[in-house]
Structures are given as C-alpha cells and as structure tokens.
PDB file of C-alpha atoms in Angstrom:
ATOM      1  CA  MET A   1      -4.668  93.953   3.610  1.00  0.00           C
ATOM      2  CA  SER A   2      -2.054  93.977   6.315  1.00  0.00           C
ATOM      3  CA  LYS A   3       1.213  92.096   6.052  1.00  0.00           C
ATOM      4  CA  LYS A   4       0.189  89.929   8.972  1.00  0.00           C
ATOM      5  CA  THR A   5      -3.029  88.874   7.245  1.00  0.00           C
ATOM      6  CA  SER A   6      -1.187  88.148   3.990  1.00  0.00           C
ATOM      7  CA  TYR A   7       1.303  86.042   5.930  1.00  0.00           C
ATOM      8  CA  LEU A   8      -1.420  83.975   7.580  1.00  0.00           C
ATOM      9  CA  LEU A   9      -3.212  83.461   4.267  1.00  0.00           C
ATOM     10  CA  GLY A  10       0.051  82.284   2.689  1.00  0.00           C
ATOM     11  CA  ILE A  11       0.538  79.702   5.469  1.00  0.00           C
ATOM     12  CA  LEU A  12      -3.064  78.499   5.093  1.00  0.00           C
ATOM     13  CA  LEU A  13      -2.732  78.128   1.323  1.00  0.00           C
ATOM     14  CA  THR A  14       0.535  76.211   1.773  1.00  0.00           C
ATOM     15  CA  ILE A  15      -1.122  73.787   4.188  1.00  0.00           C
ATOM     16  CA  ILE A  16      -4.086  73.234   1.863  1.00  0.00           C
ATOM     17  CA  LEU A  17      -1.837  72.717  -1.168  1.00  0.00           C
ATOM     18  CA  GLY A  18       0.427  70.345   0.742  1.00  0.00           C
ATOM     19  CA  THR A  19      -2.552  68.287   1.898  1.00  0.00           C
ATOM     20  CA  ILE A  20      -3.884  68.026  -1.657  1.00  0.00           C
ATOM     21  CA  LEU A  21      -0.486  67.022  -3.031  1.00  0.00           C
ATOM     22  CA  TYR A  22       0.038  64.502  -0.207  1.00  0.00           C
ATOM     23  CA  TYR A  23      -3.310  62.881  -0.948  1.00  0.00           C
ATOM     24  CA  PHE A  24      -2.675  62.497  -4.666  1.00  0.00           C
ATOM     25  CA  PHE A  25       0.922  61.333  -4.426  1.00  0.00           C
ATOM     26  CA  CYS A  26       0.841  59.282  -1.215  1.00  0.00           C
ATOM     27  CA  CYS A  27      -2.596  58.365   0.118  1.00  0.00           C
ATOM     28  CA  LYS A  28      -4.417  57.791  -3.152  1.00  0.00           C
ATOM     29  CA  PRO A  29      -1.897  55.251  -4.568  1.00  0.00           C
ATOM     30  CA  CYS A  30      -1.925  53.414  -1.230  1.00  0.00           C
ATOM     31  CA  LEU A  31      -5.722  53.315  -1.158  1.00  0.00           C
ATOM     32  CA  GLU A  32      -5.891  52.152  -4.761  1.00  0.00           C
ATOM     33  CA  ALA A  33      -3.329  49.414  -4.080  1.00  0.00           C
ATOM     34  CA  SER A  34      -5.203  48.324  -0.985  1.00  0.00           C
ATOM     35  CA  ASN A  35      -8.498  48.232  -2.853  1.00  0.00           C
ATOM     36  CA  LYS A  36      -6.906  46.255  -5.658  1.00  0.00           C
ATOM     37  CA  GLU A  37      -5.511  43.702  -3.219  1.00  0.00           C
ATOM     38  CA  ALA A  38      -8.923  43.376  -1.589  1.00  0.00           C
ATOM     39  CA  GLU A  39     -10.509  42.920  -4.988  1.00  0.00           C
ATOM     40  CA  ILE A  40      -8.011  40.192  -5.884  1.00  0.00           C
ATOM     41  CA  GLU A  41      -8.616  38.408  -2.599  1.00  0.00           C
ATOM     42  CA  ASN A  42     -12.356  38.526  -3.126  1.00  0.00           C
ATOM     43  CA  ASN A  43     -11.990  37.155  -6.635  1.00  0.00           C
ATOM     44  CA  VAL A  44      -9.720  34.238  -5.648  1.00  0.00           C
ATOM     45  CA  ALA A  45     -11.743  31.050  -6.047  1.00  0.00           C
ATOM     46  CA  GLU A  46     -12.082  28.733  -3.110  1.00  0.00           C
ATOM     47  CA  PRO A  47     -10.040  25.545  -3.637  1.00  0.00           C
ATOM     48  CA  GLU A  48     -12.174  22.811  -5.129  1.00  0.00           C
ATOM     49  CA  VAL A  49     -13.064  20.085  -2.648  1.00  0.00           C
ATOM     50  CA  LYS A  50     -13.320  16.814  -4.517  1.00  0.00           C
ATOM     51  CA  ALA A  51     -15.930  14.301  -3.498  1.00  0.00           C
ATOM     52  CA  ALA A  52     -14.664  11.025  -2.104  1.00  0.00           C
ATOM     53  CA  THR A  53     -14.435   8.167  -4.617  1.00  0.00           C
ATOM     54  CA  LYS A  54     -16.948   5.410  -3.864  1.00  0.00           C
ATOM     55  CA  ASN A  55     -16.638   2.334  -6.063  1.00  0.00           C
ATOM     56  CA  ALA A  56     -19.343  -0.288  -5.673  1.00  0.00           C
ATOM     57  CA  PHE A  57     -18.577  -4.004  -5.867  1.00  0.00           C
ATOM     58  CA  SER A  58     -19.110  -5.117  -9.458  1.00  0.00           C
ATOM     59  CA  VAL A  59     -17.888  -8.275 -11.199  1.00  0.00           C
ATOM     60  CA  ILE A  60     -19.026  -9.246 -14.694  1.00  0.00           C
ATOM     61  CA  ASP A  61     -18.302 -12.456 -16.573  1.00  0.00           C
ATOM     62  CA  SER A  62     -18.148 -11.135 -20.120  1.00  0.00           C
ATOM     63  CA  LYS A  63     -18.572 -14.649 -21.550  1.00  0.00           C
ATOM     64  CA  SER A  64     -21.875 -15.317 -19.835  1.00  0.00           C
ATOM     65  CA  SER A  65     -22.980 -11.746 -19.018  1.00  0.00           C
ATOM     66  CA  LEU A  66     -23.499 -12.928 -15.443  1.00  0.00           C
ATOM     67  CA  LYS A  67     -23.035 -10.086 -12.978  1.00  0.00           C
ATOM     68  CA  PHE A  68     -22.269  -9.933  -9.286  1.00  0.00           C
ATOM     69  CA  ASP A  69     -22.758  -6.538  -7.729  1.00  0.00           C
ATOM     70  CA  ALA A  70     -23.433  -4.820  -4.407  1.00  0.00           C
ATOM     71  CA  ASN A  71     -23.776  -1.217  -3.343  1.00  0.00           C
ATOM     72  CA  GLU A  72     -20.806  -1.544  -0.987  1.00  0.00           C
ATOM     73  CA  ASN A  73     -17.222  -2.732  -1.458  1.00  0.00           C
ATOM     74  CA  PHE A  74     -14.127  -3.437   0.610  1.00  0.00           C
ATOM     75  CA  ASN A  75     -12.782  -0.272   2.217  1.00  0.00           C
ATOM     76  CA  PHE A  76      -9.352   0.708   3.525  1.00  0.00           C
ATOM     77  CA  LYS A  77      -7.742   3.472   5.511  1.00  0.00           C
ATOM     78  CA  GLY A  78      -5.090   5.504   3.717  1.00  0.00           C
ATOM     79  CA  SER A  79      -1.658   3.816   3.606  1.00  0.00           C
ATOM     80  CA  ASP A  80      -3.196   0.612   5.004  1.00  0.00           C
ATOM     81  CA  PHE A  81      -4.020  -2.806   3.573  1.00  0.00           C
ATOM     82  CA  SER A  82      -6.320  -4.156   6.301  1.00  0.00           C
ATOM     83  CA  ILE A  83      -9.974  -4.487   5.277  1.00  0.00           C
ATOM     84  CA  LEU A  84     -12.210  -2.235   7.338  1.00  0.00           C
ATOM     85  CA  GLU A  85     -14.930  -4.083   9.201  1.00  0.00           C
ATOM     86  CA  PRO A  86     -17.768  -4.673   9.106  1.00  0.00           C
ATOM     87  CA  VAL A  87     -18.210  -5.949   5.570  1.00  0.00           C
ATOM     88  CA  SER A  88     -21.788  -5.386   4.427  1.00  0.00           C
ATOM     89  CA  GLU A  89     -24.265  -8.261   4.309  1.00  0.00           C
ATOM     90  CA  GLY A  90     -25.078  -7.381   0.704  1.00  0.00           C
ATOM     91  CA  LEU A  91     -21.431  -7.836  -0.279  1.00  0.00           C
ATOM     92  CA  LYS A  92     -21.183 -11.125   1.619  1.00  0.00           C
ATOM     93  CA  ALA A  93     -24.235 -12.433  -0.259  1.00  0.00           C
ATOM     94  CA  GLN A  94     -22.620 -11.641  -3.625  1.00  0.00           C
ATOM     95  CA  LEU A  95     -19.412 -13.372  -2.575  1.00  0.00           C
ATOM     96  CA  GLU A  96     -21.385 -16.516  -1.732  1.00  0.00           C
ATOM     97  CA  ARG A  97     -22.984 -16.414  -5.183  1.00  0.00           C
ATOM     98  CA  MET A  98     -19.637 -15.910  -6.871  1.00  0.00           C
ATOM     99  CA  SER A  99     -17.982 -18.689  -4.855  1.00  0.00           C
ATOM    100  CA  THR A 100     -20.644 -21.136  -5.999  1.00  0.00           C
ATOM    101  CA  TYR A 101     -20.312 -19.960  -9.596  1.00  0.00           C
ATOM    102  CA  LEU A 102     -16.541 -20.459  -9.653  1.00  0.00           C
ATOM    103  CA  LYS A 103     -16.844 -23.940  -8.132  1.00  0.00           C
ATOM    104  CA  ASP A 104     -19.414 -24.904 -10.762  1.00  0.00           C
ATOM    105  CA  ASN A 105     -17.226 -23.521 -13.560  1.00  0.00           C
ATOM    106  CA  PRO A 106     -13.646 -24.814 -13.035  1.00  0.00           C
ATOM    107  CA  THR A 107     -12.288 -23.013 -16.087  1.00  0.00           C
ATOM    108  CA  LYS A 108     -13.212 -19.646 -14.588  1.00  0.00           C
ATOM    109  CA  SER A 109     -10.858 -17.483 -12.528  1.00  0.00           C
ATOM    110  CA  ILE A 110     -11.053 -14.004 -11.046  1.00  0.00           C
ATOM    111  CA  ASP A 111      -8.523 -11.177 -11.158  1.00  0.00           C
ATOM    112  CA  ILE A 112      -8.443  -8.770  -8.209  1.00  0.00           C
ATOM    113  CA  THR A 113      -6.649  -5.480  -8.779  1.00  0.00           C
ATOM    114  CA  GLY A 114      -5.990  -3.326  -5.752  1.00  0.00           C
ATOM    115  CA  HIS A 115      -5.576   0.402  -6.343  1.00  0.00           C
ATOM    116  CA  TYR A 116      -3.497   2.935  -4.463  1.00  0.00           C
ATOM    117  CA  THR A 117      -2.427   6.572  -4.766  1.00  0.00           C
ATOM    118  CA  SER A 118       0.960   8.254  -4.831  1.00  0.00           C
ATOM    119  CA  ASP A 119       0.033  10.064  -1.600  1.00  0.00           C
ATOM    120  CA  GLU A 120      -0.047   6.813   0.365  1.00  0.00           C
ATOM    121  CA  ASN A 121       2.870   5.042   2.053  1.00  0.00           C
ATOM    122  CA  ASN A 122       3.475   1.355   1.423  1.00  0.00           C
ATOM    123  CA  THR A 123       4.296  -0.287   4.754  1.00  0.00           C
ATOM    124  CA  SER A 124       3.458  -3.794   3.530  1.00  0.00           C
ATOM    125  CA  ALA A 125       5.721  -6.666   2.503  1.00  0.00           C
ATOM    126  CA  PHE A 126       4.411  -6.416  -1.067  1.00  0.00           C
ATOM    127  CA  PRO A 127       5.852  -4.376  -3.962  1.00  0.00           C
ATOM    128  CA  ASN A 128       2.991  -1.853  -3.725  1.00  0.00           C
ATOM    129  CA  LEU A 129       0.015  -1.068  -1.523  1.00  0.00           C
ATOM    130  CA  GLY A 130      -2.472  -2.043  -4.235  1.00  0.00           C
ATOM    131  CA  LEU A 131      -1.123  -5.591  -4.385  1.00  0.00           C
ATOM    132  CA  ALA A 132      -1.249  -5.795  -0.576  1.00  0.00           C
ATOM    133  CA  ARG A 133      -4.923  -4.749  -0.664  1.00  0.00           C
ATOM    134  CA  ALA A 134      -5.686  -7.280  -3.396  1.00  0.00           C
ATOM    135  CA  ASN A 135      -4.013  -9.976  -1.291  1.00  0.00           C
ATOM    136  CA  ALA A 136      -6.163  -9.019   1.708  1.00  0.00           C
ATOM    137  CA  VAL A 137      -9.333  -9.325  -0.390  1.00  0.00           C
ATOM    138  CA  LYS A 138      -8.086 -12.636  -1.815  1.00  0.00           C
ATOM    139  CA  ASN A 139      -7.713 -13.944   1.738  1.00  0.00           C
ATOM    140  CA  TYR A 140     -11.281 -12.831   2.457  1.00  0.00           C
ATOM    141  CA  PHE A 141     -12.518 -14.657  -0.642  1.00  0.00           C
ATOM    142  CA  VAL A 142     -10.676 -17.818   0.427  1.00  0.00           C
ATOM    143  CA  ALA A 143     -12.183 -17.574   3.917  1.00  0.00           C
ATOM    144  CA  HIS A 144     -15.597 -17.525   2.219  1.00  0.00           C
ATOM    145  CA  GLY A 145     -15.112 -20.709   0.238  1.00  0.00           C
ATOM    146  CA  MET A 146     -13.131 -19.745  -2.882  1.00  0.00           C
ATOM    147  CA  SER A 147      -9.906 -21.481  -3.872  1.00  0.00           C
ATOM    148  CA  SER A 148      -6.753 -19.372  -4.068  1.00  0.00           C
ATOM    149  CA  LYS A 149      -5.915 -21.301  -7.247  1.00  0.00           C
ATOM    150  CA  VAL A 150      -8.612 -19.407  -9.168  1.00  0.00           C
ATOM    151  CA  ILE A 151      -7.698 -15.969  -7.806  1.00  0.00           C
ATOM    152  CA  ASN A 152      -5.021 -13.724  -9.300  1.00  0.00           C
ATOM    153  CA  THR A 153      -3.907 -10.517  -7.601  1.00  0.00           C
ATOM    154  CA  TYR A 154      -2.461  -7.304  -9.010  1.00  0.00           C
ATOM    155  CA  GLY A 155      -1.693  -3.764  -7.900  1.00  0.00           C
ATOM    156  CA  GLU A 156      -2.247  -0.543  -9.831  1.00  0.00           C
ATOM    157  CA  LEU A 157      -1.555   3.148  -9.206  1.00  0.00           C
ATOM    158  CA  ASP A 158      -4.772   5.174  -9.529  1.00  0.00           C
ATOM    159  CA  VAL A 159      -4.442   8.963  -9.365  1.00  0.00           C
ATOM    160  CA  SER A 160      -8.213   9.413  -9.547  1.00  0.00           C
ATOM    161  CA  LEU A 161      -8.880   7.944  -6.094  1.00  0.00           C
ATOM    162  CA  VAL A 162     -10.022  10.460  -3.466  1.00  0.00           C
ATOM    163  CA  PRO A 163     -10.438   9.544   0.220  1.00  0.00           C
ATOM    164  CA  ASP A 164     -13.112  11.019   2.465  1.00  0.00           C
ATOM    165  CA  THR A 165     -12.428  13.405   5.334  1.00  0.00           C
ATOM    166  CA  THR A 166     -11.497  10.468   7.602  1.00  0.00           C
ATOM    167  CA  ASN A 167      -8.847   9.298   5.098  1.00  0.00           C
ATOM    168  CA  THR A 168     -10.922   6.278   4.092  1.00  0.00           C
ATOM    169  CA  TYR A 169     -10.791   4.833   0.563  1.00  0.00           C
ATOM    170  CA  PHE A 170     -14.083   3.265  -0.498  1.00  0.00           C
ATOM    171  CA  GLY A 171     -13.671   0.326  -2.855  1.00  0.00           C
ATOM    172  CA  PRO A 172     -10.145   0.915  -4.244  1.00  0.00           C
ATOM    173  CA  LEU A 173     -10.443  -2.334  -6.212  1.00  0.00           C
ATOM    174  CA  SER A 174     -11.514  -3.736  -9.551  1.00  0.00           C
ATOM    175  CA  TYR A 175     -12.434  -7.293 -10.551  1.00  0.00           C
ATOM    176  CA  THR A 176     -12.528  -9.357 -13.729  1.00  0.00           C
ATOM    177  CA  ILE A 177     -13.721 -12.921 -14.316  1.00  0.00           C
ATOM    178  CA  LYS A 178     -11.744 -14.759 -16.985  1.00  0.00           C
ATOM    179  CA  THR A 179     -12.089 -18.086 -18.783  1.00  0.00           C
ATOM    180  CA  ARG A 180      -9.035 -20.245 -19.427  1.00  0.00           C
ATOM    181  CA  ASP A 181      -8.563 -23.093 -21.881  1.00  0.00           C
ATOM    182  CA  ALA A 182      -9.243 -26.386 -20.091  1.00  0.00           C
ATOM    183  CA  ASN A 183      -6.354 -27.978 -22.019  1.00  0.00           C
ATOM    184  CA  ASP A 184      -3.846 -25.277 -21.112  1.00  0.00           C
ATOM    185  CA  THR A 185      -1.094 -26.815 -18.957  1.00  0.00           C
ATOM    186  CA  SER A 186       1.302 -23.873 -19.114  1.00  0.00           C
ATOM    187  CA  GLN A 187       0.671 -22.994 -15.459  1.00  0.00           C
ATOM    188  CA  VAL A 188       2.434 -26.187 -14.356  1.00  0.00           C
ATOM    189  CA  ASP A 189       5.616 -25.145 -16.144  1.00  0.00           C
ATOM    190  CA  GLU A 190       5.308 -21.587 -14.840  1.00  0.00           C
ATOM    191  CA  LEU A 191       4.992 -22.803 -11.257  1.00  0.00           C
ATOM    192  CA  LYS A 192       8.067 -25.021 -11.582  1.00  0.00           C
ATOM    193  CA  GLU A 193      10.092 -22.112 -12.951  1.00  0.00           C
ATOM    194  CA  LEU A 194       8.822 -19.897 -10.130  1.00  0.00           C
ATOM    195  CA  HIS A 195       9.715 -22.504  -7.494  1.00  0.00           C
ATOM    196  CA  ASP A 196      13.221 -23.013  -8.865  1.00  0.00           C
ATOM    197  CA  ALA A 197      13.867 -19.265  -9.040  1.00  0.00           C
ATOM    198  CA  ILE A 198      12.771 -18.723  -5.416  1.00  0.00           C
ATOM    199  CA  VAL A 199      14.851 -21.609  -4.064  1.00  0.00           C
ATOM    200  CA  ALA A 200      17.907 -20.482  -6.022  1.00  0.00           C
ATOM    201  CA  ASN A 201      17.599 -16.895  -4.752  1.00  0.00           C
ATOM    202  CA  PRO A 202      15.732 -16.895  -1.411  1.00  0.00           C
ATOM    203  CA  LEU A 203      14.802 -13.913   0.724  1.00  0.00           C
ATOM    204  CA  VAL A 204      17.549 -13.280   3.306  1.00  0.00           C
ATOM    205  CA  LEU A 205      16.949 -10.978   6.270  1.00  0.00           C
ATOM    206  CA  TYR A 206      19.915  -9.787   8.326  1.00  0.00           C
ATOM    207  CA  PHE A 207      19.599  -9.016  12.015  1.00  0.00           C
ATOM    208  CA  ASP A 208      21.556  -6.652  14.199  1.00  0.00           C
ATOM    209  CA  THR A 209      22.068  -7.743  17.774  1.00  0.00           C
ATOM    210  CA  ALA A 210      18.905  -5.915  18.934  1.00  0.00           C
ATOM    211  CA  SER A 211      16.783  -5.976  15.774  1.00  0.00           C
ATOM    212  CA  ALA A 212      13.135  -5.181  16.479  1.00  0.00           C
ATOM    213  CA  SER A 213      11.716  -4.497  13.013  1.00  0.00           C
ATOM    214  CA  ILE A 214      11.872  -5.605   9.392  1.00  0.00           C
ATOM    215  CA  ASN A 215      12.029  -3.126   6.525  1.00  0.00           C
ATOM    216  CA  LEU A 216      12.122  -4.694   3.082  1.00  0.00           C
ATOM    217  CA  ASN A 217      13.569  -3.103  -0.021  1.00  0.00           C
ATOM    218  CA  ALA A 218      11.913  -3.333  -3.431  1.00  0.00           C
ATOM    219  CA  GLU A 219      13.749  -6.518  -4.454  1.00  0.00           C
ATOM    220  CA  GLN A 220      12.863  -8.277  -1.189  1.00  0.00           C
ATOM    221  CA  ARG A 221       9.189  -7.320  -1.514  1.00  0.00           C
ATOM    222  CA  GLU A 222       9.152  -8.806  -5.004  1.00  0.00           C
ATOM    223  CA  LYS A 223      10.453 -12.086  -3.560  1.00  0.00           C
ATOM    224  CA  VAL A 224       7.658 -12.132  -0.972  1.00  0.00           C
ATOM    225  CA  SER A 225       5.101 -11.556  -3.742  1.00  0.00           C
ATOM    226  CA  LYS A 226       6.467 -14.476  -5.751  1.00  0.00           C
ATOM    227  CA  MET A 227       6.393 -16.812  -2.746  1.00  0.00           C
ATOM    228  CA  VAL A 228       2.777 -15.876  -2.015  1.00  0.00           C
ATOM    229  CA  LYS A 229       1.855 -16.509  -5.646  1.00  0.00           C
ATOM    230  CA  TYR A 230       3.499 -19.921  -5.540  1.00  0.00           C
ATOM    231  CA  ILE A 231       1.838 -21.160  -2.343  1.00  0.00           C
ATOM    232  CA  ASP A 232      -1.525 -19.898  -3.649  1.00  0.00           C
ATOM    233  CA  LYS A 233      -1.274 -22.041  -6.786  1.00  0.00           C
ATOM    234  CA  ALA A 234       0.768 -25.121  -5.872  1.00  0.00           C
ATOM    235  CA  ASP A 235      -0.593 -28.076  -3.923  1.00  0.00           C
ATOM    236  CA  ASN A 236       0.755 -28.538  -0.386  1.00  0.00           C
ATOM    237  CA  ALA A 237       3.194 -25.656  -0.790  1.00  0.00           C
ATOM    238  CA  SER A 238       4.508 -23.710   2.186  1.00  0.00           C
ATOM    239  CA  ILE A 239       7.148 -21.193   3.207  1.00  0.00           C
ATOM    240  CA  LYS A 240       9.920 -21.868   5.697  1.00  0.00           C
ATOM    241  CA  THR A 241      11.836 -19.356   7.781  1.00  0.00           C
ATOM    242  CA  ILE A 242      15.227 -20.622   8.969  1.00  0.00           C
ATOM    243  CA  GLY A 243      17.103 -18.726  11.664  1.00  0.00           C
ATOM    244  CA  HIS A 244      20.911 -18.531  11.767  1.00  0.00           C
ATOM    245  CA  THR A 245      23.356 -16.946  14.222  1.00  0.00           C
ATOM    246  CA  ASP A 246      27.049 -16.262  14.566  1.00  0.00           C
ATOM    247  CA  ASN A 247      29.123 -18.506  16.872  1.00  0.00           C
ATOM    248  CA  THR A 248      29.327 -16.073  19.767  1.00  0.00           C
ATOM    249  CA  GLY A 249      28.265 -17.676  23.064  1.00  0.00           C
ATOM    250  CA  ASN A 250      26.642 -20.986  23.915  1.00  0.00           C
ATOM    251  CA  ARG A 251      25.408 -23.147  21.028  1.00  0.00           C
ATOM    252  CA  ASP A 252      22.087 -24.045  22.672  1.00  0.00           C
ATOM    253  CA  ASN A 253      21.398 -20.362  23.307  1.00  0.00           C
ATOM    254  CA  ASN A 254      22.225 -19.585  19.695  1.00  0.00           C
ATOM    255  CA  VAL A 255      19.818 -22.270  18.452  1.00  0.00           C
ATOM    256  CA  ARG A 256      17.070 -20.667  20.548  1.00  0.00           C
ATOM    257  CA  LEU A 257      18.067 -17.216  19.287  1.00  0.00           C
ATOM    258  CA  GLY A 258      17.921 -18.464  15.693  1.00  0.00           C
ATOM    259  CA  LEU A 259      14.420 -19.817  16.276  1.00  0.00           C
ATOM    260  CA  ASP A 260      13.336 -16.516  17.839  1.00  0.00           C
ATOM    261  CA  ARG A 261      14.507 -14.732  14.705  1.00  0.00           C
ATOM    262  CA  ALA A 262      12.731 -17.241  12.458  1.00  0.00           C
ATOM    263  CA  GLU A 263       9.513 -16.789  14.456  1.00  0.00           C
ATOM    264  CA  PHE A 264       9.938 -13.015  14.271  1.00  0.00           C
ATOM    265  CA  ALA A 265      10.155 -13.215  10.460  1.00  0.00           C
ATOM    266  CA  LYS A 266       7.136 -15.542  10.413  1.00  0.00           C
ATOM    267  CA  SER A 267       5.023 -13.137  12.492  1.00  0.00           C
ATOM    268  CA  TYR A 268       5.967 -10.336  10.090  1.00  0.00           C
ATOM    269  CA  LEU A 269       4.728 -12.375   7.123  1.00  0.00           C
ATOM    270  CA  VAL A 270       1.535 -13.304   8.985  1.00  0.00           C
ATOM    271  CA  ARG A 271       0.844  -9.622   9.684  1.00  0.00           C
ATOM    272  CA  ASN A 272       1.125  -9.105   5.943  1.00  0.00           C
ATOM    273  CA  GLY A 273      -1.614 -11.561   5.105  1.00  0.00           C
ATOM    274  CA  ILE A 274       0.186 -14.909   4.786  1.00  0.00           C
ATOM    275  CA  SER A 275      -1.504 -17.661   6.764  1.00  0.00           C
ATOM    276  CA  SER A 276       0.543 -18.968   9.688  1.00  0.00           C
ATOM    277  CA  SER A 277      -0.422 -22.516   8.619  1.00  0.00           C
ATOM    278  CA  ASN A 278       1.594 -21.932   5.439  1.00  0.00           C
ATOM    279  CA  ILE A 279       4.806 -20.982   7.263  1.00  0.00           C
ATOM    280  CA  ASN A 280       7.192 -23.291   9.154  1.00  0.00           C
ATOM    281  CA  SER A 281       9.937 -21.943  11.399  1.00  0.00           C
ATOM    282  CA  SER A 282      13.193 -23.649  12.371  1.00  0.00           C
ATOM    283  CA  SER A 283      16.723 -22.813  13.497  1.00  0.00           C
ATOM    284  CA  LYS A 284      20.215 -23.864  12.413  1.00  0.00           C
ATOM    285  CA  GLY A 285      21.853 -21.758  15.128  1.00  0.00           C
ATOM    286  CA  PRO A 286      25.573 -21.295  14.365  1.00  0.00           C
ATOM    287  CA  ASP A 287      25.881 -24.540  12.363  1.00  0.00           C
ATOM    288  CA  GLU A 288      25.681 -23.153   8.801  1.00  0.00           C
ATOM    289  CA  PRO A 289      27.777 -19.972   8.624  1.00  0.00           C
ATOM    290  CA  ILE A 290      28.155 -18.259   5.270  1.00  0.00           C
ATOM    291  CA  ALA A 291      31.036 -15.985   6.366  1.00  0.00           C
ATOM    292  CA  ASP A 292      34.053 -15.950   8.663  1.00  0.00           C
ATOM    293  CA  ASN A 293      32.954 -15.642  12.297  1.00  0.00           C
ATOM    294  CA  SER A 294      36.361 -14.254  13.280  1.00  0.00           C
ATOM    295  CA  THR A 295      35.419 -10.830  11.867  1.00  0.00           C
ATOM    296  CA  ASP A 296      32.606  -8.424  12.737  1.00  0.00           C
ATOM    297  CA  GLU A 297      31.574  -8.335   9.104  1.00  0.00           C
ATOM    298  CA  GLY A 298      31.394 -12.104   8.918  1.00  0.00           C
ATOM    299  CA  GLN A 299      29.351 -12.368  12.100  1.00  0.00           C
ATOM    300  CA  ALA A 300      26.880  -9.781  10.764  1.00  0.00           C
ATOM    301  CA  LYS A 301      26.334 -11.894   7.629  1.00  0.00           C
ATOM    302  CA  ASN A 302      25.772 -15.024   9.707  1.00  0.00           C
ATOM    303  CA  ARG A 303      23.039 -13.381  11.817  1.00  0.00           C
ATOM    304  CA  ARG A 304      20.247 -13.963   9.341  1.00  0.00           C
ATOM    305  CA  VAL A 305      16.906 -15.570   8.513  1.00  0.00           C
ATOM    306  CA  VAL A 306      16.482 -17.345   5.206  1.00  0.00           C
ATOM    307  CA  VAL A 307      12.913 -17.294   3.872  1.00  0.00           C
ATOM    308  CA  THR A 308      12.258 -19.775   1.095  1.00  0.00           C
ATOM    309  CA  LEU A 309       9.951 -22.596  -0.004  1.00  0.00           C
ATOM    310  CA  ASN A 310       9.678 -26.028   1.576  1.00  0.00           C
TER     311      ASN A 310
END
C-alpha cells in the first residue's frame, strides 16, 4: 500500500471516528433531553375545568317540614349585587306561596344568606358582597308582598362557588325559615340600642371641592348595614342625609351646594338597594361648622354629609 493511500485511509478513519464520538457525546444527549421534554409535556395533565355551581331555590321550615323549592334561583354577575333578570316564573310562584305562609304564621321569619368568593370585588355600600346580594333579594321579597320585619340578611364567604364562562353565579344564596317565641320582646330593646348607637356615631362623608364618587371604608360600610337593619325592623323609620359646607362664598349658594351633596349621598344609597322613600335629604349649608373655617383643614372638615336616622 502506498503512502498516499495510507494517508487517505487515515483521514477517512479520523472522520468516521470523530462523527461517532460527536454523536455519542453531543447529539445523543441533546436528542435524549429533547425526547424527555416532549414526554413530560405529553404527560402534563390538562388543567381541570370545574363545572359552574348551580344552586336551586330551596327553603325548608324544619318545624313543619313545609318546603318551597324551584329549579332556578336568583343569579348575579361576578363582583355585582344586582339580580339578573328575568326571574323565572317558577321561582316567582314559590315566593308567592312563601309570602302567604309567612303572613299566616307571624312567628315565622326567614334568613337570607348571600354568598361571595374571594375572587370578587365588593363595590357595594355593605361590609361584603354576600350581604349586598342578600339585601337585593330581601328587596325583591318585599316587592312581592313580604314584610322586611320577618327577613334577616347575612353575608358569607364561599370558596366552593364557581361561575360559568360568562362570569355568572347561579344561586349564590341560602335560606332558612325560623320560628321565634311569640312572647320574646328582646328585639324592641335591641332596636333601641341600635338606634342610639347610630345617632351617637353617624356616618360622615367628606367632600373635596369636585367630589364625584363615594368610596366607603370598612367601618363606614358597617354603619350603612346597621342603618338598613334598623329601618327594616322599626316602624316609620327612615334615614336622613344632611349636607354641610364651609363658609366660602354666598350663603344661599352654599345651602344649595349642601343639598346637592346630600342628594348625591342619597342617590348612592339608593343605588345600593335602599329605597328612596326611606331617605330624606336636607342642607344646613355653612350654618353648623364643626371646625375652624379660617384654615384649609377646618374647611375640609366642614364640607361633609352626615347620614343618620330621623
């Protein structure tokens, strides 16, 4: 064999050996890693899609075993407390039955508990969205002949609720009929204590010069809830919104401005499910300052609406 041939064979063997080594040390690990990643991806389970919660309307009087039920319930959009219309005819029929039952049995009352999730935002005037939903259903009951005196409302966080793909919650509510002692007069004392507490510590809303919205904190929402409870239970009870201003400018203009602010607070409460017939608006203008009008800080405190009971 010539030297030239031996040289060419040596080059060929080097190329073949290099290719083999390259495959084992470079390509093969890459291919194995790629295949492993593909295998992992194929084995990853699809996220579980939970079915929307759909609670039917069901109310049972445990004392008499009488039951009111319908296939449908009151429904709400996520982060909202307005009842979605239309309400089914089957549900309306059950409400008529229940209204008659409660009228015929004056010792009976019904608890409405509205449910909400931690994913929802509470934009209502109530401490939580569940209570706002319960209040909306209470108003519907009252519009269909029930007395607010026999309806109690509550709110409850419910992590099991699942909306549908349109962000609708179907029946986020529960109901219980209770029987009270006909001789129990404790509610009278409770209402007096509630009234006195509200009057002693009313809801006060402060207004900047160009205020266009109301955002309540937790303590203020609790005050609204207590006022609603009181006017629901007490005879001839109502809320009053009283507008106040600083002493800047003409007095007559300030009286009108105070009334505008009182009406603005009233419309906010009405949007949150309090009947306009239960709210009276008035204005004191600059006549009852609570701070020194000679300072900016004092003027800011005087620009206010006081929301309390009549």
